[in-house]
Coordinates of C-alpha atoms in Angstrom, one line a residue:
Chain A
M138 CA 0.4 0.0 0.0
V139 CA 1.4 3.4 -1.3
P140 CA 1.8 5.7 1.8
P141 CA -1.0 8.8 1.5
L142 CA 0.5 11.5 -0.7
V143 CA 0.9 13.9 2.3
S144 CA 4.2 15.9 2.5
E145 CA 6.1 13.5 4.4
S146 CA 5.9 11.1 1.6
V147 CA 7.6 13.5 -0.8
W148 CA 10.9 13.4 1.2
L149 CA 10.2 9.8 1.6
W150 CA 10.2 9.3 -2.5
G151 CA 13.0 11.9 -2.2
G152 CA 14.8 9.6 0.3
L153 CA 14.4 6.4 -1.9
A154 CA 15.3 8.2 -5.2
G155 CA 18.8 9.5 -3.5
Y156 CA 19.3 5.3 -2.1
A157 CA 18.3 4.1 -6.4
A158 CA 20.6 6.3 -7.8
S159 CA 23.8 5.4 -5.4
T160 CA 22.7 1.9 -5.9
A161 CA 22.7 2.2 -10.0
A162 CA 26.0 3.8 -9.3
A163 CA 27.7 1.7 -7.5
W164 CA 27.1 -1.3 -10.1
H165 CA 28.3 0.9 -12.7
G166 CA 31.3 1.9 -11.0
A167 CA 32.0 -2.0 -10.0
F168 CA 31.1 -2.8 -13.3
T169 CA 33.1 -0.1 -15.6
R170 CA 35.7 0.2 -13.3
R171 CA 34.9 3.9 -12.7
S172 CA 35.2 5.7 -9.5
H173 CA 31.6 7.2 -8.5
D174 CA 32.6 7.4 -4.8
R175 CA 31.4 11.4 -5.0
L176 CA 28.1 10.9 -6.7
I177 CA 27.1 7.5 -4.2
L178 CA 28.5 9.5 -1.1
V179 CA 26.1 12.8 -2.3
S180 CA 22.9 10.5 -3.4
L181 CA 23.6 8.5 0.0
V182 CA 23.8 11.9 2.3
T183 CA 20.4 13.5 0.3
G184 CA 18.3 9.9 0.9
V185 CA 19.2 10.3 4.6
A186 CA 18.4 14.2 5.1
L187 CA 15.3 13.5 3.4
F188 CA 14.3 10.2 5.0
A189 CA 15.3 12.2 8.6
F190 CA 12.9 14.9 7.0
S191 CA 10.2 12.2 6.4
I192 CA 10.3 10.9 10.1
A193 CA 10.2 14.3 11.5
E194 CA 7.5 15.6 9.3
R195 CA 5.4 12.4 10.0
W196 CA 6.3 12.4 14.2
M197 CA 5.3 15.9 14.1
R198 CA 1.7 14.6 11.9
I199 CA 1.1 12.1 14.7
G200 CA 2.9 12.6 17.6
Y201 CA 5.1 10.0 18.2
G202 CA 8.2 8.3 17.3
P203 CA 8.8 5.5 14.5
F204 CA 8.6 2.8 17.2
L205 CA 5.4 0.8 16.4
T206 CA 4.2 -0.5 12.6
M207 CA 5.9 -2.1 10.6
F208 CA 5.6 1.2 8.2
E209 CA 8.0 3.1 11.1
I210 CA 10.1 0.3 11.8
L211 CA 11.6 0.3 8.2
L212 CA 11.5 4.1 7.8
S213 CA 13.5 4.7 10.7
N214 CA 15.7 2.0 9.6
L215 CA 16.2 3.6 6.1
F216 CA 17.5 6.5 7.8
S217 CA 19.4 4.6 10.5
L218 CA 21.0 2.1 7.9
G219 CA 21.3 4.7 5.4
L220 CA 23.3 7.3 7.7
I221 CA 25.8 4.5 10.0
Y222 CA 26.6 3.2 6.0
T223 CA 26.9 6.7 4.8
I224 CA 29.4 7.3 7.6
A225 CA 31.5 4.4 7.3
Y226 CA 31.6 5.2 3.5
W227 CA 32.7 8.5 3.7
R228 CA 35.5 7.6 6.3
I229 CA 36.8 4.3 5.7
T230 CA 38.0 3.8 1.9
W231 CA 37.9 0.3 1.5
V232 CA 34.2 -0.1 2.6
R233 CA 33.7 1.3 -0.5
P234 CA 33.5 -1.2 -3.1
G235 CA 30.6 -3.2 -0.5
S236 CA 28.1 -1.1 -1.6
V237 CA 27.3 -3.0 -4.5
V238 CA 25.9 -5.4 -1.7
A239 CA 24.9 -3.3 0.9
L240 CA 23.2 -0.4 -0.8
P241 CA 20.6 -2.8 -2.7
I242 CA 19.4 -4.3 0.9
L243 CA 18.5 -0.7 1.9
L244 CA 16.9 -0.2 -1.2
L245 CA 15.2 -3.7 -0.9
L246 CA 13.8 -2.2 2.4
G247 CA 12.8 0.8 0.8
L248 CA 10.2 -0.8 -1.6
W249 CA 9.2 -3.0 1.4
L250 CA 8.0 0.1 2.6
L251 CA 6.4 1.1 -0.5
I252 CA 3.8 -2.0 0.1
V253 CA 3.0 -1.9 3.9
S254 CA 0.2 0.4 5.6
A255 CA 1.2 3.8 6.4
E256 CA -1.6 4.5 8.9
P257 CA -0.5 5.6 12.4
S258 CA -1.2 3.5 15.8
R259 CA -0.9 4.3 19.4
L260 CA 2.4 5.3 21.5
P261 CA 1.3 2.7 24.6
A262 CA 2.3 4.9 28.0
T263 CA 5.1 2.4 28.4
Y264 CA 6.9 3.4 25.4
D265 CA 7.3 7.0 27.3
N266 CA 11.2 5.9 28.8
V267 CA 14.6 7.1 28.1
W268 CA 15.4 3.2 28.0
L269 CA 13.7 2.4 24.5
W270 CA 15.9 5.3 22.8
V271 CA 18.6 4.0 24.3
H272 CA 17.4 0.5 23.4
V273 CA 16.3 1.1 19.6
G274 CA 19.5 3.4 19.4
V275 CA 21.8 0.9 20.2
G276 CA 20.3 -1.8 18.2
K277 CA 19.8 0.0 15.0
V278 CA 23.7 1.1 15.0
F279 CA 24.4 -2.9 15.7
L280 CA 22.1 -3.5 12.7
G281 CA 24.1 -0.5 10.6
L282 CA 27.5 -2.2 11.7
C283 CA 26.0 -5.6 10.6
L284 CA 25.0 -4.0 7.3
V285 CA 28.6 -2.9 6.6
A286 CA 30.5 -5.8 7.6
V287 CA 27.4 -7.6 4.9
G288 CA 28.7 -5.1 1.9
I289 CA 32.7 -6.5 2.6
A290 CA 31.6 -10.2 2.8
G291 CA 29.5 -10.1 -0.1
V292 CA 32.1 -8.4 -2.2
L293 CA 34.6 -11.2 -1.2
L294 CA 32.2 -13.8 -2.0
L295 CA 31.5 -12.0 -5.6
R296 CA 35.2 -12.0 -6.2
K297 CA 36.2 -15.0 -5.3
S298 CA 32.9 -16.7 -7.3
G299 CA 33.6 -16.8 -11.1
A300 CA 31.1 -15.0 -12.2
V301 CA 32.4 -11.8 -11.7
R302 CA 35.9 -12.7 -10.4
N303 CA 37.4 -9.8 -12.5
V304 CA 35.3 -6.9 -11.3
F305 CA 36.9 -6.3 -8.1
T306 CA 40.7 -6.9 -8.6
A307 CA 41.9 -3.8 -7.4
L308 CA 40.7 -4.2 -3.8
P309 CA 43.6 -5.2 -1.4
G310 CA 43.8 -8.9 -0.6
D311 CA 41.3 -10.9 1.1
E312 CA 43.1 -10.8 4.7
T313 CA 42.7 -7.4 4.5
L314 CA 39.3 -7.0 4.0
D315 CA 38.1 -9.9 6.1
A316 CA 39.9 -8.7 9.3
L317 CA 37.7 -5.2 8.4
A318 CA 34.9 -6.9 8.1
W319 CA 35.2 -8.7 11.4
R320 CA 36.0 -5.2 13.1
F321 CA 32.9 -3.8 12.2
M322 CA 31.1 -7.5 13.5
A323 CA 33.1 -7.2 17.1
L324 CA 31.4 -3.7 17.4
A325 CA 28.2 -5.0 16.0
F326 CA 28.7 -7.6 19.1
V327 CA 29.1 -4.5 21.6
F328 CA 26.0 -2.8 20.2
H329 CA 24.2 -5.7 20.8
S330 CA 25.0 -6.4 24.0
L331 CA 24.2 -2.6 24.9
M332 CA 20.9 -3.5 23.3
L333 CA 19.7 -6.4 25.4
I334 CA 21.3 -4.5 28.6
A335 CA 18.9 -1.7 27.8
G336 CA 15.8 -3.3 26.5
A337 CA 16.0 -5.3 29.9
V338 CA 15.8 -2.2 32.0
W339 CA 13.5 -1.1 29.5
A340 CA 11.2 -4.3 29.7
Q341 CA 11.4 -4.0 33.9
D342 CA 10.0 -0.7 34.1
A343 CA 7.8 -0.8 31.4
W344 CA 5.8 -4.7 32.5
G345 CA 7.9 -5.4 35.8
R346 CA 10.2 -8.3 34.1
Y347 CA 13.8 -7.7 32.8
W348 CA 13.1 -10.3 30.5
A349 CA 10.5 -12.4 30.1
W350 CA 11.7 -14.7 26.9
D351 CA 8.9 -13.0 24.5
P352 CA 9.6 -13.7 20.7
L353 CA 11.8 -10.6 20.3
E354 CA 13.6 -11.1 23.5
T355 CA 14.4 -14.7 22.5
W356 CA 15.2 -14.3 18.9
A357 CA 17.1 -10.9 20.1
F358 CA 19.2 -13.6 22.2
I359 CA 19.6 -16.3 19.6
T360 CA 21.2 -13.4 17.0
W361 CA 23.4 -12.7 20.2
L362 CA 24.4 -16.1 20.2
T363 CA 24.9 -16.7 16.5
L364 CA 27.4 -14.0 16.6
G365 CA 28.9 -14.8 19.4
V366 CA 29.5 -17.9 18.4
S367 CA 30.7 -16.8 15.5
L368 CA 33.4 -14.5 16.6
H369 CA 34.6 -17.8 18.9
L370 CA 34.8 -19.9 16.0
R371 CA 37.1 -17.4 13.9
V372 CA 39.3 -17.1 16.9
T373 CA 39.4 -20.2 17.6
Y374 CA 39.4 -22.5 14.6
P375 CA 41.8 -22.1 11.6
L376 CA 38.6 -22.1 9.3
P377 CA 38.7 -21.0 5.3
L378 CA 37.9 -17.4 5.0
W379 CA 35.1 -17.8 3.1
T380 CA 33.3 -19.4 5.9
G381 CA 33.5 -16.4 8.1
W382 CA 32.3 -14.4 5.2
W383 CA 29.2 -16.6 5.0
M384 CA 28.8 -16.4 8.9
I385 CA 28.5 -12.4 8.6
I386 CA 25.8 -13.0 5.8
G387 CA 24.6 -15.8 8.2
V388 CA 24.4 -13.7 11.5
F389 CA 22.5 -10.7 9.6
L390 CA 20.1 -12.4 8.1
V391 CA 19.3 -14.0 11.9
A392 CA 19.7 -10.1 12.8
F393 CA 17.0 -9.1 9.9
L394 CA 15.0 -11.5 10.7
T395 CA 14.8 -10.4 14.6
F396 CA 14.7 -7.1 13.4
F397 CA 11.7 -7.1 10.6
G398 CA 10.1 -10.4 10.9
V399 CA 9.7 -11.4 14.6
P400 CA 8.2 -8.4 15.8
F401 CA 5.8 -8.7 13.1
L402 CA 4.6 -12.3 12.7
S403 CA 4.0 -13.0 16.6
L404 CA 1.0 -12.0 18.2
A405 CA 2.1 -9.7 21.0
P406 CA 6.4 -9.4 20.1
H407 CA 6.4 -7.5 23.4
Q408 CA 4.2 -8.0 26.3
G409 CA 2.4 -4.8 26.3
I410 CA 3.3 -3.3 23.1
L411 CA -0.7 -3.2 22.4
Chain B
M193 CA 44.7 -37.3 42.5
F194 CA 45.2 -33.5 42.5
E195 CA 46.4 -34.1 38.3
S196 CA 43.2 -36.2 37.6
A197 CA 41.3 -33.1 39.2
V198 CA 43.4 -30.3 36.8
M199 CA 43.1 -32.8 33.8
M200 CA 39.1 -32.9 34.3
L201 CA 39.2 -29.0 34.4
R202 CA 41.1 -29.2 31.0
R203 CA 38.9 -31.6 29.7
L204 CA 35.8 -29.3 30.5
A205 CA 37.3 -25.9 29.7
S206 CA 37.9 -27.0 25.8
L207 CA 36.8 -24.9 23.7
K208 CA 34.6 -27.0 21.7
L209 CA 32.6 -27.6 24.4
T210 CA 31.8 -24.2 24.4
L211 CA 30.7 -24.4 21.0
V212 CA 28.6 -27.5 21.9
G213 CA 27.6 -25.4 25.0
M214 CA 26.0 -22.4 22.8
F215 CA 24.7 -24.3 20.2
A216 CA 22.5 -26.3 23.0
L217 CA 21.5 -23.3 24.7
A218 CA 20.1 -21.6 21.1
I219 CA 18.3 -25.1 20.4
G220 CA 16.9 -25.0 24.3
V221 CA 15.8 -20.9 23.8
L222 CA 14.1 -22.3 20.5
A223 CA 12.9 -25.3 22.4
S224 CA 11.6 -23.3 24.5
Y225 CA 10.1 -20.5 23.1
K226 CA 8.3 -23.0 20.5
M227 CA 6.7 -25.6 23.2
T228 CA 4.5 -24.6 26.0
N229 CA 5.4 -25.9 29.4
A230 CA 8.8 -26.8 28.0
P231 CA 10.8 -28.1 30.9
V232 CA 13.2 -25.3 32.8
G233 CA 15.9 -27.4 31.9
Y234 CA 16.6 -26.8 28.3
V235 CA 17.9 -23.6 29.4
V236 CA 19.7 -24.2 32.4
A237 CA 21.2 -27.5 31.1
P238 CA 23.1 -25.9 28.6
L239 CA 24.0 -22.4 30.5
V240 CA 25.2 -25.0 33.6
M241 CA 27.8 -26.2 30.9
L242 CA 28.8 -23.2 29.7
F243 CA 29.0 -21.5 33.4
L244 CA 31.5 -25.1 33.8
N245 CA 33.3 -24.7 30.9
L246 CA 34.3 -21.0 31.7
V247 CA 34.9 -21.6 35.2
S248 CA 37.4 -24.5 34.0
A249 CA 38.5 -22.4 31.7
L250 CA 39.8 -18.9 33.8
I251 CA 41.4 -21.9 35.9
T252 CA 43.0 -23.6 33.7
N253 CA 43.6 -21.0 31.1
P254 CA 46.9 -19.1 32.0
R255 CA 46.8 -17.6 28.2
F256 CA 43.1 -16.2 28.4
R257 CA 44.1 -14.8 32.2
R258 CA 46.8 -12.7 30.5
Q259 CA 43.8 -11.0 28.1
A260 CA 42.5 -8.5 30.7
G261 CA 40.0 -7.4 28.9
L262 CA 38.6 -10.9 27.3
L263 CA 39.3 -11.6 31.5
V264 CA 36.5 -9.0 32.6
F265 CA 34.1 -10.1 29.8
H266 CA 34.1 -13.4 30.7
Y267 CA 34.3 -12.8 34.4
G268 CA 31.3 -10.3 33.6
L269 CA 29.3 -13.3 31.9
V270 CA 29.6 -15.5 34.9
A271 CA 28.9 -12.8 37.4
V272 CA 25.0 -12.0 35.3
I273 CA 24.6 -16.2 35.6
V274 CA 25.1 -16.0 38.9
V275 CA 23.4 -12.7 39.8
A276 CA 20.5 -14.0 37.4
A277 CA 20.1 -16.9 39.5
V278 CA 20.4 -15.9 42.8
G279 CA 17.7 -13.0 41.7
Q280 CA 16.1 -16.4 40.6
M281 CA 15.8 -17.9 44.1
T282 CA 15.1 -14.6 46.0
Q283 CA 12.4 -13.1 43.2
F284 CA 8.9 -12.2 44.4
K285 CA 5.8 -11.7 41.9
G286 CA 2.4 -10.8 42.6
R287 CA -0.8 -9.4 42.5
L288 CA -3.1 -7.1 44.2
E289 CA -6.5 -5.2 44.3
I290 CA -6.7 -2.6 46.3
T291 CA -9.7 -0.4 47.3
Q292 CA -8.8 3.8 47.3
G293 CA -8.8 5.0 50.6
Q294 CA -7.8 1.3 51.8
M295 CA -4.4 0.9 53.8
F296 CA -2.3 -2.1 51.8
T297 CA -2.0 -5.2 53.9
P298 CA 0.1 -8.5 53.0
D299 CA -2.4 -10.5 53.1
M300 CA -3.8 -8.5 49.9
V301 CA -1.2 -9.9 47.7
Q302 CA -1.8 -13.3 45.7
T303 CA 1.6 -14.9 45.3
V304 CA 2.4 -15.6 41.3
R305 CA 5.8 -16.8 42.5
E306 CA 8.2 -16.9 45.0
G307 CA 11.6 -18.0 45.0
P308 CA 13.0 -20.2 47.9
W309 CA 14.8 -17.6 49.6
H310 CA 12.4 -14.5 49.2
P311 CA 12.0 -13.4 53.1
H312 CA 8.6 -14.1 53.8
D313 CA 7.7 -11.6 55.9
R314 CA 9.7 -8.6 54.5
L315 CA 6.3 -7.5 52.7
A316 CA 5.2 -6.4 56.1
A317 CA 7.0 -4.0 56.2
V318 CA 5.3 -2.4 52.8
Y319 CA 3.5 0.8 54.2
F320 CA 1.3 2.9 52.1
R321 CA -2.9 3.8 51.6
Q322 CA -4.2 3.9 48.0
G323 CA -5.2 7.7 47.4
P324 CA -7.1 8.7 43.6
L325 CA -6.3 7.4 40.4
S326 CA -6.9 8.3 36.9
V327 CA -6.7 6.6 34.1
A328 CA -6.7 8.8 30.3
Y329 CA -8.6 7.5 27.1
A330 CA -7.8 8.3 23.4
P331 CA -11.2 7.5 20.8
G332 CA -11.6 3.7 20.4
L333 CA -11.2 3.0 24.2
Q334 CA -7.5 3.0 23.8
R335 CA -5.5 3.4 27.3
G336 CA -3.3 5.8 27.8
R337 CA -1.7 7.6 31.0
T338 CA -2.3 5.6 34.5
R339 CA -1.9 7.7 37.3
S340 CA -2.0 6.0 40.9
Q341 CA -1.6 8.0 44.0
V342 CA -0.9 6.6 47.3
A343 CA 0.3 7.9 50.6
T344 CA 3.0 6.5 52.9
H345 CA 5.3 7.4 56.1
E346 CA 8.5 8.9 54.5
Q347 CA 6.7 11.5 52.1
R348 CA 4.3 14.3 53.1
G349 CA 1.7 14.3 50.5
M350 CA 0.9 12.1 48.0
V351 CA 3.5 9.7 45.8
S352 CA 2.1 9.7 42.1
F353 CA 3.5 7.2 39.7
G354 CA 2.3 5.0 36.7
D355 CA 2.9 3.1 33.4
N356 CA 7.2 3.2 33.7
V357 CA 7.3 4.5 36.6
P358 CA 6.3 2.1 39.7
F359 CA 6.2 2.9 43.4
E360 CA 8.8 1.4 45.3
A361 CA 8.7 0.2 49.0
A362 CA 11.0 -1.9 51.0
G363 CA 12.1 -3.1 48.1
Y364 CA 9.4 -4.0 46.4
R365 CA 8.0 -2.0 43.2
F366 CA 4.2 -2.0 42.5
Y367 CA 3.1 -1.5 39.1
T368 CA 0.1 -0.3 38.1
T369 CA -2.1 -2.9 35.2
S370 CA -5.2 -2.4 33.2
N371 CA -6.8 -4.1 35.6
K372 CA -8.8 -1.4 37.9
G373 CA -12.3 -0.6 38.2
Y374 CA -15.2 0.5 40.7
A375 CA -15.9 -0.5 44.5
V376 CA -19.4 -0.1 45.8
L377 CA -18.4 1.1 50.0
F378 CA -21.4 -0.8 52.1
N379 CA -21.4 0.0 55.8
W380 CA -23.1 -3.0 57.5
L381 CA -25.0 -2.6 60.5
G382 CA -25.9 -6.0 62.1
D383 CA -29.2 -6.6 64.4
H384 CA -27.2 -7.0 67.1
G385 CA -24.8 -3.5 66.9
Q386 CA -22.0 -5.5 65.1
A387 CA -20.8 -3.1 62.0
S388 CA -18.4 -3.1 59.3
T389 CA -17.4 -1.4 56.1
A390 CA -17.2 -3.7 52.9
A391 CA -15.9 -2.4 49.9
I392 CA -17.0 -5.0 46.4
H393 CA -15.1 -4.7 43.8
L394 CA -16.8 -5.0 40.6
S395 CA -15.7 -6.1 37.4
S396 CA -12.6 -4.7 35.2
Y397 CA -13.7 -1.1 34.1
P398 CA -14.3 0.1 31.1
L399 CA -13.1 -3.4 29.7
R400 CA -16.1 -4.9 31.3
D401 CA -18.8 -2.1 31.3
W402 CA -21.4 -4.1 30.4
K403 CA -20.7 -6.5 34.1
Q404 CA -21.3 -4.2 36.6
I405 CA -23.0 -6.7 38.4
R406 CA -22.2 -9.0 41.7
R407 CA -23.5 -11.4 43.9
W408 CA -22.2 -10.5 47.7
T409 CA -22.9 -12.5 50.9
T410 CA -23.2 -10.2 53.6
P411 CA -21.9 -10.4 56.9
G412 CA -25.6 -11.2 58.0
G413 CA -25.4 -14.1 55.9
S414 CA -27.7 -13.6 53.3
E415 CA -26.7 -13.5 49.4
I416 CA -27.4 -10.2 47.6
E417 CA -27.2 -9.0 44.1
V418 CA -25.5 -5.6 43.7
E419 CA -25.3 -4.1 40.1
L420 CA -23.6 -0.2 39.8
Q421 CA -25.1 1.9 37.4
L422 CA -23.5 5.0 36.2
P423 CA -25.1 8.3 35.0
Q424 CA -23.3 8.1 31.5
Q425 CA -21.9 5.8 29.5
V426 CA -18.2 4.9 28.3
P427 CA -17.3 7.4 25.6
L428 CA -16.2 5.5 22.6
D429 CA -15.7 8.6 19.8
R430 CA -13.6 10.9 22.1
S431 CA -11.0 11.4 24.3
W432 CA -12.0 10.9 28.2
T433 CA -10.0 10.2 31.7
L434 CA -11.5 7.6 33.9
D435 CA -11.4 9.6 37.3
S436 CA -11.4 8.0 40.8
R437 CA -12.5 12.0 41.8
D438 CA -15.7 11.5 39.7
A439 CA -17.0 8.2 40.4
A440 CA -20.6 8.5 41.5
G441 CA -23.6 6.2 40.6
A442 CA -26.2 4.5 42.2
V443 CA -26.9 0.8 43.0
K444 CA -29.5 -1.6 42.7
V445 CA -29.9 -3.8 45.1
A446 CA -31.8 -7.4 44.9
L447 CA -32.2 -9.6 47.4
Q448 CA -33.2 -13.5 47.5
S449 CA -36.9 -12.6 48.5
G450 CA -36.9 -10.8 45.5
R451 CA -37.3 -7.3 46.3
V452 CA -34.9 -4.7 44.3
Q453 CA -33.8 -1.4 45.7
V454 CA -32.3 1.8 44.2
L455 CA -29.7 3.4 46.5
T456 CA -27.9 6.3 46.3
A457 CA -25.0 7.3 48.3
G458 CA -26.3 7.7 52.1
D459 CA -29.3 5.4 51.5
E460 CA -29.6 2.2 53.3
I461 CA -31.6 -1.3 52.7
R462 CA -33.1 -3.6 55.4
V463 CA -31.1 -7.0 54.6
P464 CA -31.9 -10.2 56.7
G465 CA -29.6 -9.7 59.8
G466 CA -28.9 -6.1 59.5
R467 CA -28.6 -2.8 57.5
L468 CA -27.1 -2.1 54.9
R469 CA -25.7 1.7 54.0
Y470 CA -24.4 2.7 50.8
Q471 CA -21.6 4.5 51.4
G472 CA -20.6 5.5 48.0
L473 CA -18.7 4.7 45.1
R474 CA -15.1 4.5 44.8
M475 CA -12.3 3.0 42.4
W476 CA -10.0 0.3 43.2
M477 CA -7.0 -0.3 41.4
G478 CA -4.5 -3.4 40.5
Y479 CA -0.9 -3.5 40.8
E480 CA 1.3 -5.9 39.8
V481 CA 4.0 -6.4 42.6
F482 CA 7.5 -7.3 42.1
Y483 CA 11.0 -8.1 44.3
D484 CA 14.5 -8.9 43.0
A485 CA 17.5 -7.6 45.3
T486 CA 19.7 -8.2 42.7
L487 CA 18.6 -5.9 39.7
S488 CA 21.1 -3.3 40.2
W489 CA 24.2 -6.1 40.6
L490 CA 22.7 -7.6 37.5
F491 CA 23.1 -4.7 35.4
A492 CA 26.6 -3.9 36.9
A493 CA 27.9 -7.0 35.8
A494 CA 26.4 -7.2 32.4
F495 CA 27.9 -3.4 32.1
I496 CA 31.5 -4.4 33.4
A497 CA 31.1 -7.3 30.7
V498 CA 30.6 -5.0 28.3
L499 CA 33.7 -2.5 29.0
G500 CA 35.7 -5.6 28.9
L501 CA 34.6 -7.0 25.4
V502 CA 35.4 -3.4 24.6
W503 CA 38.8 -3.0 26.0
H504 CA 39.8 -6.2 24.5
F505 CA 38.6 -5.7 21.0
W506 CA 40.4 -2.1 21.3
T507 CA 43.6 -3.4 22.3
K508 CA 43.5 -6.8 20.3
I509 CA 41.5 -5.4 16.8
W510 CA 40.9 -1.8 16.6
S511 CA 44.2 -0.6 17.7
Q512 CA 46.0 -2.9 15.5
P513 CA 46.6 -1.7 11.7
L514 CA 44.8 -3.9 9.5
P515 CA 47.1 -6.8 8.2
G516 CA 48.6 -6.1 4.6
V517 CA 48.1 -2.6 5.7
A518 CA 51.2 -0.1 6.2
T519 CA 50.2 2.9 8.9
E520 CA 51.8 6.2 8.2
R521 CA 53.9 5.3 11.1
S522 CA 55.0 1.6 9.8
K523 CA 56.3 3.5 6.4
R524 CA 58.2 6.4 7.9
R525 CA 59.9 3.7 10.0
V526 CA 60.7 1.6 6.8
T527 CA 61.8 4.9 5.4
D528 CA 64.0 6.2 8.0
G529 CA 65.4 2.6 8.7
S530 CA 64.6 1.5 12.3
A531 CA 62.1 -0.8 11.1
V532 CA 65.1 -3.3 9.6
G533 CA 67.7 -2.5 12.3
V534 CA 69.8 -0.8 10.3

């Protein structure tokens, strides 16, 4: 369902156009071996800014932040993932080739946004809590860092595959990019741990229990455990590098399911949400 | 004897066992999530295994002990498991309904879960009297902010709380719930001079506004039916506030004899064994009660574990150059010859 044509959706369409332009430029650059770094960066910054405007305008219109519905979760993640990816893209040169994998994921979220209902809900009183902000904030940083790592891991796998072997040859060696990807995963582990702690404090305030194994808590813990196992495997066993790249993608898929699947497949993602 | 104990600890400290434990924990968590009434052992058994594995590694692995950040992280994890386990043993969960104006007494609390180490008499240290309460509703009967007030020893005036701000007393946390409603207050005047006051809690309001009726046995032993007659309907199409200060309404009392009488505040009705005086309408509030003395310790242990993780990643990963990459400093060292010992 396309969101109603209020002014916030104009910003939204603009943001999507920015992400689409950066994705197209990334792919064109990869296959023609031309650098479109500046164009990609400008498109990303524009997209992030327009999504920020869209969120702000919706917030002012309906009176609460993007915390509840699928539309709001997708919208806020388009902003946060875009922002974190843009910062990484701007500051770390070797993150840039990963844009051919990471930016289509962002664009996919944007297309998904267009088919979900934009109807607002009502913010429960238990959501008026500073720990919710901390919980959501560090959670978004976690997913953004995973996205950066997935971009790098995806490029490494593409380079290893026969199909596009000659496209990414100018990049540094596998060891260098592999280490860079795992640096992001390590940082993501820290932020995921903080997300669990902040979420527990919020849950204690909101519902009188810090952990109850509700669907979202269960899957968030599974994600943490999956990332923990991956980090453990990598440092304790001399596995081939490509297994680590698949592990990064696996962790991202579990995290993606937790963020975008579980809250909307179960009847009661967090007790008291309705 | 000592050597065999060390050997056993080394086996327990195996990294393979760590991975097996982590996989088992993931499977246990998923099984508990999918199955209703899954045994608690599905999660506890892998946790105990991981705990023993980690403690054994801390004792037997000197390389592990040399990495301070990693050590702090893992000690933090051990502390989280231990503190959470102690918390489960001392924890108390319960619920209660209390009428506006009523003093709290421990016997009001219905126990939901009580850990074996929870001090049974501790609830007696809680002192408060229920004050007014209010709940805001948006159109469509969507519940908004709940505000409850109580009078305590410690503070002058009323303490206001609700939703994600609990009332705290003697280590217990009292959380407001969606469960609240009207209470009909009767004075009982027995034929032989006995007098008492009773608050009859009607069903949750406005959730069951259509069922504000209840059977009640008087101190004289006769059963009566009490039905609340509110002056207005629940508004569905606009915002409104349910406020105990506005509570007013008549009650229809039906006796077993078939006699029916509508009472307004101050009216009396003759029933077998005495008289009932309708004192007026109040509200009752439903609370969830929670006690866990380990919450701050649990938070501290988890936070210190994360700090240890940051310390470890910083020293081992983030502050190091990427493999195959020459930093500016190492380039300078190569240029001026210092790196090759010339």
